[in-house]
Amino acid sequence: MDMRLNMTSSIKEKINQLRSVIRHHDRKYYVENTPAITDYEYDLLVKELQQLEQAHPELITPDSPTQRVGGEPLSQFATINHKIPMLSIDNTYSGEELREFDQRIKRMADIDKQQDVEYVVELKIDGIAITIWYENGLFTRGATRGDGFKGDDVTANLKTIHQIPLTLESAGKGQHVPTVLEIRGEIYLPNKEFQRLNEERVESGEPQFANPRNAAAGSLKLLDPRITAKRHLHIFTYAIGHYEGIELQTHTQCLDVLRGLGLPVNTHTQSCKSIEEVIQHCNTWDERRDELDYLVDGMVIKVNSLALHNQLGATSKSPRWVISYKFQPEQAITKIEEIVVQVGKTGVITPVANLTPVLLAGTTVSRATLHNFDEIARKDIRVGDHVVLQKAGEIIPQVVSVVKEKRDGTEDVFKEPTACPECNSDLARIGVYLRCNNPLCLAQTKRRIKYFASRDAMDVEGLGPALIEQLVDKGFLKDYADIYHLKYDDLVGLERMGEKSSASLIQAIEESKKRDLDHLISALGINNVGTHTAEVLANHFGDLDTLANATQEALERIHEIGPVVAGCIVEFFQDKHNRVVVEKLKSSGINTQKLAVPTVAKNPHISGKSFVITGVLQKYPRKEAEILIKGLGGRVLSSVSKKTDYLVVGESPGSKADKARELNVTILDEEAFEKMIRMI
Ligand code: IVH
């Protein structure tokens, strides 16, 4: 062997050794929660491996711990057909229903009524179901549940989750790695990570996620794995789908295999000898679920014997050997310290209760929305009252009812405001809502500016809510157009603003002037005009002035714009104050034209027609195809209906193609689509 070969093979050995040590510590840290080295020591190992791989890129393998975060964002997810359908689970809500489930099983499997069936009871993690395939011990692909038969290929995002090993290594004890193993589990976001993520989003002006489940789903469905990696998703694995090269008799064995191979299995799993034990275990967790740092919405009860699974089979919806026991939505009782009123960006006044902080469904709650003043009167909510709170999918919980027995006479009836709490202007009543009609109201100004700078609107990086508060209070911002007159000297010296952050904000403000017209329209904060309507308007009018001069009739003629929205747009541009602000925006050099669309003549085959795209297009990534269609005067919709004119079909199309055939919608393959866009 010559010297060079010798050296390469020893480097290869070193690399393999490092990977194995890192994997060992990943398992200790991420799966077993028993770190054996410090973060610093771990980072040194990873750095050493990175350096060796950088010097010898030919030795990089996809399962190397350095390869968790992929490079470029995807243009869309491919579809994966599930070899075994991912069915759902039937629900029960009481011990009695669980006993019926037990009896049904005995009846169907011909088991004596007196004999007990063995069950495994697991926590029902409130997250997103996924499937992961390992072939010869290598993580090859992973997908979401989707419709149960096919889901999205989210391999790149799943690879960013450190708890999921990229290669399976047995923990010894005679266990070997299966040749093929499909595991099933739940991706979730721990409560702490959820809270951290939402705090970051408030700071950067992005909308908050309603609950940890939505946050996990949103993070798993991002096309850029680099962002997913920052979300710190977690997983519990709870079942094996397809497998080859191992023998399994019970569900307990399945969980042992998963645990042995280094996959996270929830530690609160319990074997129960009878349905009565199951019920007891469910009741215990109904009371203890607050102790967990992730959300569970019930328990899952599984028959332990796999032979019995086969015997029982499944309905079209769910297997007969499993059932869930759902908890009631979590409630908490706390005291209303005060009721304050908030002014929204359109002037609507909302009452909000400040509460004695209380733990509810994983987060500490100190505020609850009271919706409107009629609601306060209807529920007879008073300051000082103890109230029952409940989360129903929103971040801000709702007051369900007042605990009247706890009243001691010191409670105060809340008086509806007669003037705006911020600017003292008179309030107008619109239905159940009160509204401040003063366009110069400071509270509204702040709300409007915060929205203007947010991601969905002009996306001014670094101009978050806290800074906007300061800038308005100090008089630097009187309306959102003032953003474009801010100077470095105005910023530097403000709270949390150093030289560097001030300079980058000035640059970000300059950068935001180039945003496309739909962002600008959305940023104006016109009542009832969100991002989608803004896009429709931008496509239709092409520049801000034409939109500003459009009549009610012209607006109503646009597909998707109704009389109410049209009225709001006309009202906005007729308002004297708004006109001044819009002029100020224009004179700051902001873009007011539709960008991105080449000035081609409208294509008569495409103009006015609606398109849906499905599958992977080779020549035009999805976004590009959409821009092309829109640029030629067409509309792009997300689902096929009778109104769809064309379905453009790429590789591995989903159910949309079937739907299109059913509805007689013309289907274009990529070649036909290309021909069509070239015909003018
Ligand atoms: S077993 C066919 N076990 O609950 C049974 N599911 O409402 C396969 N879930 O789609 C699933 N925790 O996403 C199972 N310990 C657990 C679970 C669990 C959460 C989810 C899963 C499933 C949904 C049904």
XYZ file of C-alpha atoms and ligand atoms in Angstrom:
704
model
C 0.000 0.000 0.000
C 1.470 3.380 -0.909
C 1.791 6.212 1.608
C -1.169 8.235 0.298
C -3.592 5.343 0.415
C -2.399 4.557 3.861
C -3.028 8.100 5.004
C -6.503 8.258 3.447
C -7.504 5.037 5.107
C -6.362 6.297 8.484
C -8.289 9.550 7.927
C -11.303 7.485 6.977
C -10.903 5.559 10.170
C -10.616 8.760 12.182
C -13.750 10.127 10.497
C -15.687 6.944 11.232
C -14.517 6.987 14.802
C -15.577 10.613 15.256
C -18.994 9.933 13.704
C -19.531 7.003 15.997
C -18.572 9.016 19.093
C -20.853 11.894 18.033
C -23.728 9.470 17.428
C -23.191 8.001 20.857
C -23.383 11.450 22.457
C -26.379 12.451 20.311
C -28.217 9.462 21.703
C -27.187 10.272 25.264
C -28.149 13.935 24.938
C -31.172 13.983 22.658
C -32.820 10.620 23.346
C -31.784 9.443 26.795
C -31.490 12.895 28.399
C -28.252 11.894 30.126
C -25.477 13.951 28.490
C -22.026 12.526 29.181
C -19.920 15.446 27.924
C -20.256 19.246 27.962
C -21.701 21.155 25.001
C -18.248 22.608 24.449
C -16.616 19.179 24.186
C -19.388 18.058 21.841
C -18.902 21.121 19.622
C -15.175 20.374 19.430
C -15.880 16.852 18.174
C -18.274 18.155 15.511
C -15.805 20.852 14.477
C -13.036 18.296 14.108
C -15.249 16.111 11.945
C -16.288 19.112 9.838
C -12.688 20.080 9.239
C -11.701 16.564 8.196
C -14.707 16.326 5.875
C -13.914 19.722 4.401
C -10.413 18.565 3.574
C -11.730 15.243 2.212
C -15.152 15.914 0.700
C -15.011 12.530 -1.044
C -15.430 10.934 2.372
C -18.695 12.735 3.217
C -21.634 10.335 3.501
C -25.314 11.362 3.758
C -25.589 9.816 7.221
C -22.721 11.841 8.664
C -23.817 13.922 11.687
C -22.652 16.988 9.742
C -25.265 16.405 7.051
C -28.401 17.097 9.073
C -29.221 20.459 7.547
C -29.532 20.443 3.768
C -28.361 23.260 1.525
C -30.941 24.813 -0.758
C -34.662 25.198 -0.070
C -36.989 22.867 -1.990
C -39.462 24.281 -4.500
C -42.136 21.863 -3.253
C -42.520 18.535 -1.483
C -42.699 15.328 -3.489
C -45.533 12.910 -2.681
C -44.861 9.562 -1.010
C -47.387 6.719 -1.161
C -47.654 4.903 2.153
C -47.000 1.175 1.799
C -49.308 0.564 4.741
C -52.032 3.251 5.072
C -51.692 5.554 8.055
C -55.154 5.177 9.547
C -56.592 7.278 12.320
C -57.864 6.173 15.721
C -61.427 6.044 17.063
C -62.070 8.197 20.108
C -63.653 7.488 23.490
C -64.379 9.947 26.269
C -65.212 7.830 29.327
C -64.280 4.693 31.247
C -67.590 3.191 30.191
C -66.701 3.584 26.509
C -63.329 1.943 27.187
C -65.108 -1.051 28.738
C -67.271 -1.297 25.612
C -64.099 -1.291 23.500
C -62.709 -4.162 25.611
C -65.940 -6.153 25.238
C -66.029 -5.555 21.494
C -62.502 -6.959 21.181
C -63.376 -10.058 23.185
C -66.506 -10.584 21.109
C -64.702 -10.241 17.788
C -61.695 -12.341 18.779
C -63.808 -14.960 20.519
C -62.176 -14.417 23.898
C -63.973 -15.478 27.055
C -65.675 -12.530 28.812
C -63.942 -13.387 32.089
C -60.498 -13.411 30.535
C -58.470 -10.198 30.475
C -56.895 -8.733 27.361
C -53.452 -7.205 27.775
C -53.066 -3.597 26.673
C -50.312 -1.037 26.303
C -51.338 2.499 27.241
C -49.433 5.471 25.843
C -49.739 9.221 26.052
C -51.482 10.693 23.021
C -48.979 13.313 21.908
C -50.634 16.345 20.336
C -48.453 16.722 17.270
C -48.085 15.608 13.660
C -47.984 11.955 12.621
C -45.045 10.930 10.449
C -43.474 7.790 9.027
C -39.738 7.170 8.664
C -38.027 4.441 6.635
C -34.694 2.860 7.449
C -33.126 0.531 4.907
C -30.096 -1.471 6.018
C -29.970 0.797 9.025
C -29.882 4.025 7.000
C -32.536 6.722 7.271
C -33.785 6.868 3.680
C -37.005 8.872 3.714
C -39.770 10.253 5.861
C -43.240 11.589 5.155
C -46.244 13.210 6.773
C -49.504 11.300 7.179
C -51.250 13.430 4.542
C -54.592 11.871 3.672
C -53.526 8.534 5.185
C -52.601 7.036 1.806
C -50.017 9.517 0.627
C -48.158 12.296 2.361
C -45.450 14.899 1.769
C -41.830 13.831 1.546
C -40.339 15.782 4.451
C -37.057 13.845 4.632
C -34.859 16.961 4.627
C -36.784 18.492 7.511
C -36.868 15.283 9.555
C -33.100 14.952 9.165
C -32.693 18.210 11.104
C -34.218 16.576 14.208
C -31.303 15.366 16.299
C -33.409 12.771 18.099
C -33.827 10.866 14.827
C -30.701 8.815 14.153
C -29.410 8.972 10.585
C -28.084 5.429 11.057
C -29.465 2.815 13.377
C -27.099 1.164 15.794
C -28.317 -1.562 18.087
C -27.754 -1.153 21.788
C -26.185 -4.647 21.856
C -27.857 -7.426 23.871
C -28.100 -9.640 20.796
C -30.410 -7.217 19.030
C -29.660 -6.672 15.378
C -30.624 -3.872 13.050
C -33.608 -4.833 10.825
C -32.992 -4.814 7.070
C -36.102 -2.673 6.551
C -37.888 -0.777 9.270
C -40.725 1.706 8.931
C -41.331 3.561 12.141
C -44.252 5.769 13.025
C -44.291 8.567 15.475
C -45.369 12.044 16.367
C -43.436 15.244 15.732
C -44.121 17.838 18.410
C -42.798 21.075 19.818
C -42.143 21.170 23.567
C -44.020 23.952 25.369
C -40.815 25.866 26.083
C -39.763 25.854 22.429
C -43.273 26.933 21.439
C -43.168 29.859 23.812
C -39.679 30.855 22.643
C -40.747 30.687 18.985
C -43.833 32.828 19.568
C -41.842 35.406 21.528
C -39.433 35.668 18.602
C -42.339 36.061 16.222
C -43.917 38.853 18.256
C -40.557 40.620 18.270
C -40.181 40.342 14.499
C -43.797 41.276 13.837
C -44.819 37.846 12.527
C -48.149 36.259 13.436
C -47.945 33.892 16.401
C -48.765 30.195 16.155
C -52.028 29.337 17.882
C -50.690 26.269 19.670
C -47.665 23.939 19.749
C -49.337 21.569 17.294
C -49.770 24.251 14.618
C -46.239 25.425 15.245
C -44.915 21.877 14.760
C -46.983 21.403 11.596
C -45.847 24.748 10.192
C -42.219 23.987 10.967
C -42.362 20.535 9.409
C -43.914 21.925 6.235
C -41.250 24.579 5.604
C -39.485 24.240 2.288
C -36.210 25.446 3.763
C -34.724 22.861 6.163
C -32.363 25.522 7.506
C -35.349 27.242 9.102
C -36.847 23.955 10.306
C -33.534 23.198 12.027
C -33.952 26.344 14.136
C -37.398 25.277 15.374
C -36.031 22.424 17.524
C -38.732 19.913 16.689
C -38.956 16.742 18.793
C -40.304 13.249 18.197
C -41.748 10.288 20.054
C -41.934 7.020 18.145
C -44.806 4.701 19.011
C -45.265 2.055 16.330
C -43.615 -0.039 13.637
C -45.212 -0.169 10.193
C -43.489 -2.347 7.618
C -40.502 -4.431 8.769
C -38.121 -7.064 7.443
C -35.393 -9.027 9.142
C -36.837 -9.111 12.660
C -39.568 -11.045 14.445
C -42.216 -9.327 16.512
C -45.015 -10.779 18.626
C -46.172 -7.932 20.803
C -46.467 -4.164 20.762
C -44.217 -4.058 23.835
C -41.542 -5.744 21.722
C -42.020 -3.115 19.009
C -41.355 -0.386 21.554
C -38.313 -2.302 22.891
C -36.895 -2.542 19.365
C -37.381 1.179 18.811
C -35.789 2.050 22.136
C -32.911 -0.372 21.523
C -32.165 1.229 18.166
C -31.873 4.662 19.700
C -35.286 6.101 18.847
C -37.132 8.137 21.475
C -40.016 6.236 23.057
C -42.144 7.948 25.678
C -41.205 6.793 29.164
C -44.748 7.055 30.517
C -45.876 4.022 28.530
C -47.585 1.425 30.689
C -48.481 -2.247 30.224
C -51.892 -3.022 31.685
C -53.231 -6.468 32.461
C -56.895 -5.516 32.163
C -59.210 -2.749 30.976
C -59.739 -1.673 34.600
C -56.002 -1.029 34.926
C -56.178 0.909 31.646
C -58.963 3.140 32.981
C -57.028 3.800 36.164
C -53.929 4.762 34.201
C -55.968 7.108 31.943
C -57.482 8.827 34.983
C -54.063 9.297 36.546
C -52.748 11.073 33.465
C -55.878 13.159 33.067
C -54.847 14.762 36.358
C -51.093 14.719 35.838
C -50.828 16.040 32.262
C -49.801 19.485 33.526
C -46.502 17.995 34.704
C -45.402 17.298 31.138
C -43.493 19.860 29.116
C -45.388 18.949 25.935
C -49.103 18.769 25.161
C -51.067 15.536 25.248
C -54.714 15.440 24.264
C -55.506 11.982 25.622
C -54.225 8.434 25.901
C -53.830 5.729 23.269
C -54.798 2.198 24.244
C -53.338 -0.635 22.140
C -53.896 -4.385 22.295
C -50.479 -5.882 23.090
C -50.629 -9.060 20.990
C -49.791 -8.500 17.303
C -51.535 -11.764 16.416
C -54.672 -10.218 17.867
C -54.100 -7.105 15.739
C -54.204 -9.256 12.631
C -57.261 -11.079 13.799
C -59.153 -7.865 14.563
C -58.125 -5.981 11.420
C -59.377 -2.493 10.628
C -62.394 -0.596 9.385
C -61.801 1.774 6.470
C -61.005 4.500 8.986
C -59.142 2.929 11.888
C -57.685 -0.298 13.259
C -59.917 -2.197 15.705
C -57.060 -2.972 18.118
C -56.473 0.606 19.161
C -58.579 3.378 20.640
C -57.922 6.779 22.105
C -59.247 8.186 25.348
C -59.595 11.928 24.862
C -59.176 14.377 27.708
C -61.608 17.257 28.136
C -60.036 20.545 26.958
C -57.887 21.917 29.725
C -59.427 24.523 31.955
C -58.057 26.609 34.775
C -59.560 28.974 37.309
C -57.960 32.324 38.028
C -58.816 35.856 39.062
C -59.433 38.887 36.861
C -57.124 41.596 38.218
C -58.317 44.273 35.828
C -60.041 44.764 32.524
C -58.219 46.937 30.010
C -59.285 48.053 26.571
C -57.130 47.733 23.475
C -57.383 49.706 20.279
C -56.860 47.672 17.107
C -55.348 48.893 13.840
C -58.765 49.696 12.445
C -59.886 51.408 15.644
C -62.017 48.576 17.079
C -61.878 48.600 20.875
C -61.475 45.177 22.487
C -61.742 44.478 26.204
C -58.982 42.245 27.578
C -58.739 40.741 31.068
C -55.437 40.867 32.942
C -55.320 37.755 35.108
C -53.417 36.355 38.032
C -50.967 34.182 36.043
C -52.015 30.545 35.821
C -50.668 27.478 33.998
C -52.982 26.288 31.231
C -52.271 23.743 28.491
C -48.553 24.205 28.661
C -48.256 27.977 28.868
C -48.532 30.545 31.619
C -51.579 32.640 30.923
C -51.957 36.176 32.200
C -54.406 37.644 29.677
C -57.704 36.582 28.178
C -59.732 38.219 25.434
C -63.256 39.225 26.379
C -64.154 39.793 22.686
C -66.601 42.697 23.074
C -68.618 44.568 25.661
C -71.843 42.659 25.033
C -70.001 39.467 25.954
C -68.936 40.966 29.298
C -72.529 41.891 30.060
C -73.911 38.542 28.875
C -71.525 36.520 31.051
C -71.709 39.120 33.851
C -67.925 39.297 34.123
C -66.690 41.687 36.847
C -63.253 42.902 37.870
C -62.115 40.714 40.781
C -64.162 37.715 39.620
C -62.740 34.205 39.542
C -63.299 32.801 36.065
C -62.966 29.493 34.237
C -60.480 29.766 31.360
C -60.205 27.462 28.400
C -57.974 27.310 25.371
C -59.778 26.559 22.161
C -57.028 26.626 19.590
C -56.179 30.291 20.064
C -53.121 31.614 21.834
C -55.182 33.917 23.997
C -57.594 31.833 26.055
C -61.240 32.587 26.558
C -63.311 33.108 29.644
C -65.870 30.298 29.741
C -67.813 31.403 32.806
C -67.673 33.193 36.123
C -67.336 31.178 39.347
C -70.092 33.113 41.100
C -69.701 31.163 44.384
C -66.315 32.819 44.834
C -67.736 36.357 44.836
C -67.307 38.252 48.091
C -68.964 41.514 47.125
C -65.764 43.384 46.303
C -66.094 42.756 42.576
C -66.649 45.757 40.331
C -68.978 45.902 37.358
C -66.969 47.035 34.356
C -68.139 50.210 32.697
C -68.127 50.328 28.937
C -65.826 53.150 27.749
C -67.447 56.191 26.179
C -64.219 57.578 24.735
C -61.104 56.058 23.174
C -58.717 55.120 26.020
C -55.803 56.397 23.958
C -56.940 59.629 22.283
C -60.186 60.394 24.113
C -62.149 60.670 20.848
C -65.795 59.659 20.773
C -66.549 56.037 20.035
C -68.990 54.787 17.413
C -71.001 51.600 17.871
C -70.908 49.136 14.951
C -72.970 46.081 15.869
C -71.452 44.616 19.036
C -68.206 46.552 18.523
C -67.080 49.994 19.579
C -64.756 51.884 17.284
C -62.519 54.935 17.618
C -62.910 56.944 14.443
C -59.915 59.223 14.947
C -57.346 58.312 12.260
C -54.623 60.045 14.286
C -55.243 57.903 17.389
C -51.821 56.848 18.716
C -52.829 53.291 19.576
C -54.147 52.714 16.082
C -51.068 54.348 14.630
C -48.837 51.902 16.501
C -50.899 48.912 15.387
C -50.887 50.090 11.788
C -47.141 50.703 11.744
C -46.463 47.312 13.346
C -48.486 45.626 10.632
C -46.882 47.744 7.890
C -43.393 46.592 8.957
C -44.354 42.923 9.459
C -43.323 39.953 7.326
C -46.661 39.728 5.462
C -46.461 43.406 4.561
C -43.268 45.430 3.886
C -41.072 43.049 5.854
C -38.761 45.652 7.398
C -36.261 43.447 9.165
C -35.370 44.674 12.634
C -38.337 47.029 12.995
C -40.183 45.068 15.673
C -43.105 46.069 17.932
C -40.984 47.249 20.879
C -38.975 49.621 18.703
C -42.112 50.946 17.010
C -43.597 51.742 20.433
C -40.519 53.832 21.265
C -40.429 55.570 17.892
C -44.103 56.568 18.088
C -43.832 57.683 21.729
C -40.801 59.812 20.904
C -42.630 61.381 17.967
C -40.351 60.006 15.219
C -43.203 58.067 13.644
C -46.602 59.671 13.189
C -47.646 57.319 10.406
C -46.052 54.455 8.511
C -44.723 56.723 5.772
C -42.450 58.293 8.390
C -40.481 55.024 8.454
C -38.896 56.160 5.184
C -37.764 59.428 6.747
C -36.043 57.845 9.761
C -32.383 58.698 10.098
C -29.498 56.885 11.712
C -29.318 59.594 14.405
C -32.993 59.053 15.324
C -32.303 55.399 16.035
C -28.947 55.181 17.688
C -29.295 55.623 21.409
C -32.843 54.277 21.598
C -33.338 51.324 23.926
C -31.527 48.240 22.571
C -30.303 50.164 19.509
C -26.553 50.304 19.043
C -24.579 51.641 16.090
C -24.642 48.354 14.250
C -28.350 47.638 14.646
C -29.217 51.232 13.717
C -27.155 51.033 10.543
C -28.679 47.693 9.553
C -32.178 48.989 10.192
C -31.591 51.979 7.908
C -30.424 49.525 5.283
C -33.421 47.224 5.845
C -35.776 50.207 5.460
C -34.102 51.111 2.165
C -34.336 47.484 1.080
C -38.075 47.342 1.864
C -38.766 50.126 -0.663
C -38.343 47.503 -3.372
C -41.164 45.216 -2.195
C -43.706 44.173 -4.778
C -47.027 45.980 -5.127
C -49.093 43.304 -3.364
C -46.970 43.733 -0.222
C -47.477 47.483 -0.347
C -51.249 47.163 -0.785
C -51.448 44.735 2.102
C -49.232 47.018 4.240
C -51.627 49.968 3.849
C -53.934 48.267 6.348
C -57.160 48.708 4.390
C -60.073 47.142 6.243
C -60.774 43.601 4.955
C -57.802 43.593 2.587
C -55.408 40.822 3.612
C -52.484 39.358 1.721
C -54.580 37.382 -0.749
C -56.891 40.262 -1.697
C -53.828 42.496 -1.985
C -52.366 40.065 -4.508
C -55.595 40.022 -6.511
C -55.634 43.835 -6.573
C -51.962 44.124 -7.491
C -52.392 41.687 -10.381
C -55.453 43.474 -11.624
C -54.327 47.097 -11.399
C -50.573 46.800 -11.764
C -49.848 50.060 -9.898
C -50.964 51.905 -6.812
C -52.440 55.002 -8.501
C -54.789 52.991 -10.686
C -56.031 51.134 -7.620
C -56.414 54.384 -5.659
C -58.599 55.852 -8.424
C -60.721 52.751 -8.999
C -64.475 53.156 -8.532
C -66.715 50.880 -6.471
C -68.157 49.423 -9.710
C -64.736 48.751 -11.244
C -63.617 47.010 -8.066
C -66.748 44.878 -7.835
C -66.205 43.641 -11.383
C -63.011 41.894 -10.244
C -63.309 38.195 -9.594
C -62.991 37.596 -5.807
C -63.799 41.204 -4.788
C -67.242 41.686 -3.290
C -69.141 44.901 -2.495
C -67.956 45.086 1.146
C -64.262 44.854 0.281
C -64.744 47.233 -2.666
C -66.395 49.719 -0.298
C -63.501 49.506 2.173
C -60.983 50.193 -0.595
C -62.887 53.215 -1.911
C -63.357 54.538 1.617
C -59.656 54.156 2.362
C -58.470 56.109 -0.658
C -61.126 58.805 -0.237
C -60.014 59.547 3.303
C -58.063 62.825 3.398
C -55.543 61.637 5.953
C -54.853 58.389 4.086
C -54.328 60.350 0.876
C -51.651 62.462 2.516
C -49.867 59.371 3.894
C -49.981 57.582 0.535
C -48.520 60.662 -1.191
C -45.758 60.755 1.426
C -45.020 57.078 0.776
C -44.816 57.701 -2.953
C -42.467 60.645 -2.575
C -40.106 58.545 -0.440
C -39.240 56.551 -3.551
C -41.092 53.388 -2.634
C -41.988 50.999 -5.442
C -45.651 51.340 -6.430
C -45.627 49.057 -9.490
C -46.201 45.363 -9.943
C -42.758 43.770 -10.271
C -41.537 40.370 -11.365
C -43.815 40.158 -14.334
C -42.120 40.679 -17.651
C -44.058 43.173 -19.731
C -45.332 40.623 -22.197
C -48.594 41.039 -23.990
C -51.450 39.198 -22.344
C -51.668 35.661 -23.706
C -55.239 35.075 -24.927
C -55.077 31.385 -24.014
C -54.106 32.180 -20.469
C -55.596 35.559 -19.723
C -58.671 35.280 -17.511
C -58.285 31.522 -17.177
C -57.760 29.723 -13.901
C -54.992 27.185 -13.420
C -54.097 24.621 -10.801
C -50.638 23.047 -10.722
C -49.930 19.588 -9.323
C -46.858 17.354 -9.166
C -43.255 18.316 -9.823
C -42.592 20.359 -12.961
C -39.160 19.827 -14.467
C -38.558 23.024 -16.386
C -40.415 25.565 -14.311
C -40.300 25.297 -10.571
C -43.794 25.784 -9.164
C -43.266 29.401 -8.121
C -41.902 30.328 -11.540
C -44.825 28.694 -13.336
C -47.191 30.631 -11.089
C -45.479 33.935 -11.882
C -45.596 33.121 -15.596
C -49.307 32.358 -15.525
C -50.103 35.436 -13.474
C -47.894 37.543 -15.727
C -49.841 36.401 -18.765
C -53.104 37.369 -17.145
C -54.156 34.024 -15.682
C -55.105 33.035 -12.138
C -53.486 30.321 -10.063
C -55.676 28.518 -7.557
C -54.797 25.849 -5.054
C -57.569 23.324 -5.604
C -59.445 21.882 -8.557
C -63.101 22.816 -8.885
C -65.677 23.133 -11.652
C -64.368 26.645 -12.245
C -60.817 25.467 -12.991
C -59.902 25.799 -16.667
C -56.615 23.881 -16.694
C -54.737 21.491 -14.464
C -50.998 21.528 -15.176
C -49.589 18.146 -14.253
C -45.957 17.425 -13.432
C -44.364 14.240 -12.175
C -46.004 12.254 -9.365
C -49.269 14.201 -9.400
C -51.574 13.850 -6.425
C -55.329 13.384 -6.183
C -55.893 16.644 -8.067
C -55.472 14.837 -11.386
C -58.280 12.390 -10.478
C -60.497 15.256 -9.421
C -59.790 17.097 -12.697
C -60.740 14.026 -14.736
C -63.897 13.655 -12.705
C -64.867 17.281 -13.370
C -63.759 17.254 -17.017
C -61.107 19.888 -16.433
C -58.525 20.062 -19.248
C -55.261 18.486 -18.148
C -51.993 19.843 -19.553
C -48.696 18.037 -19.231
C -45.597 20.166 -18.963
C -44.982 20.147 -22.722
C -48.530 21.260 -23.540
C -48.297 23.931 -20.857
C -45.059 25.228 -22.339
C -46.605 25.373 -25.808
C -49.531 27.308 -24.412
C -47.422 29.971 -22.734
C -45.473 30.504 -25.918
C -48.622 31.092 -27.995
C -49.342 34.791 -28.172
S -50.726 4.980 17.249
C -53.284 3.321 13.814
N -49.832 6.163 19.377
O -52.960 10.408 17.276
C -52.613 3.783 15.022
N -50.866 7.507 17.723
O -55.811 10.693 16.624
C -51.384 4.542 14.737
N -50.857 9.907 18.238
O -52.726 9.782 13.842
C -51.149 5.622 15.685
N -49.793 9.766 20.150
O -50.836 11.086 14.990
C -50.463 6.331 18.200
N -48.929 7.069 21.298
C -49.544 7.235 20.144
C -49.934 8.500 19.667
C -50.602 8.600 18.450
C -50.338 10.587 19.274
C -51.578 10.550 17.118
C -51.274 10.000 15.760
C -52.593 9.537 15.210
C -53.547 10.384 16.003
C -54.936 9.782 16.040
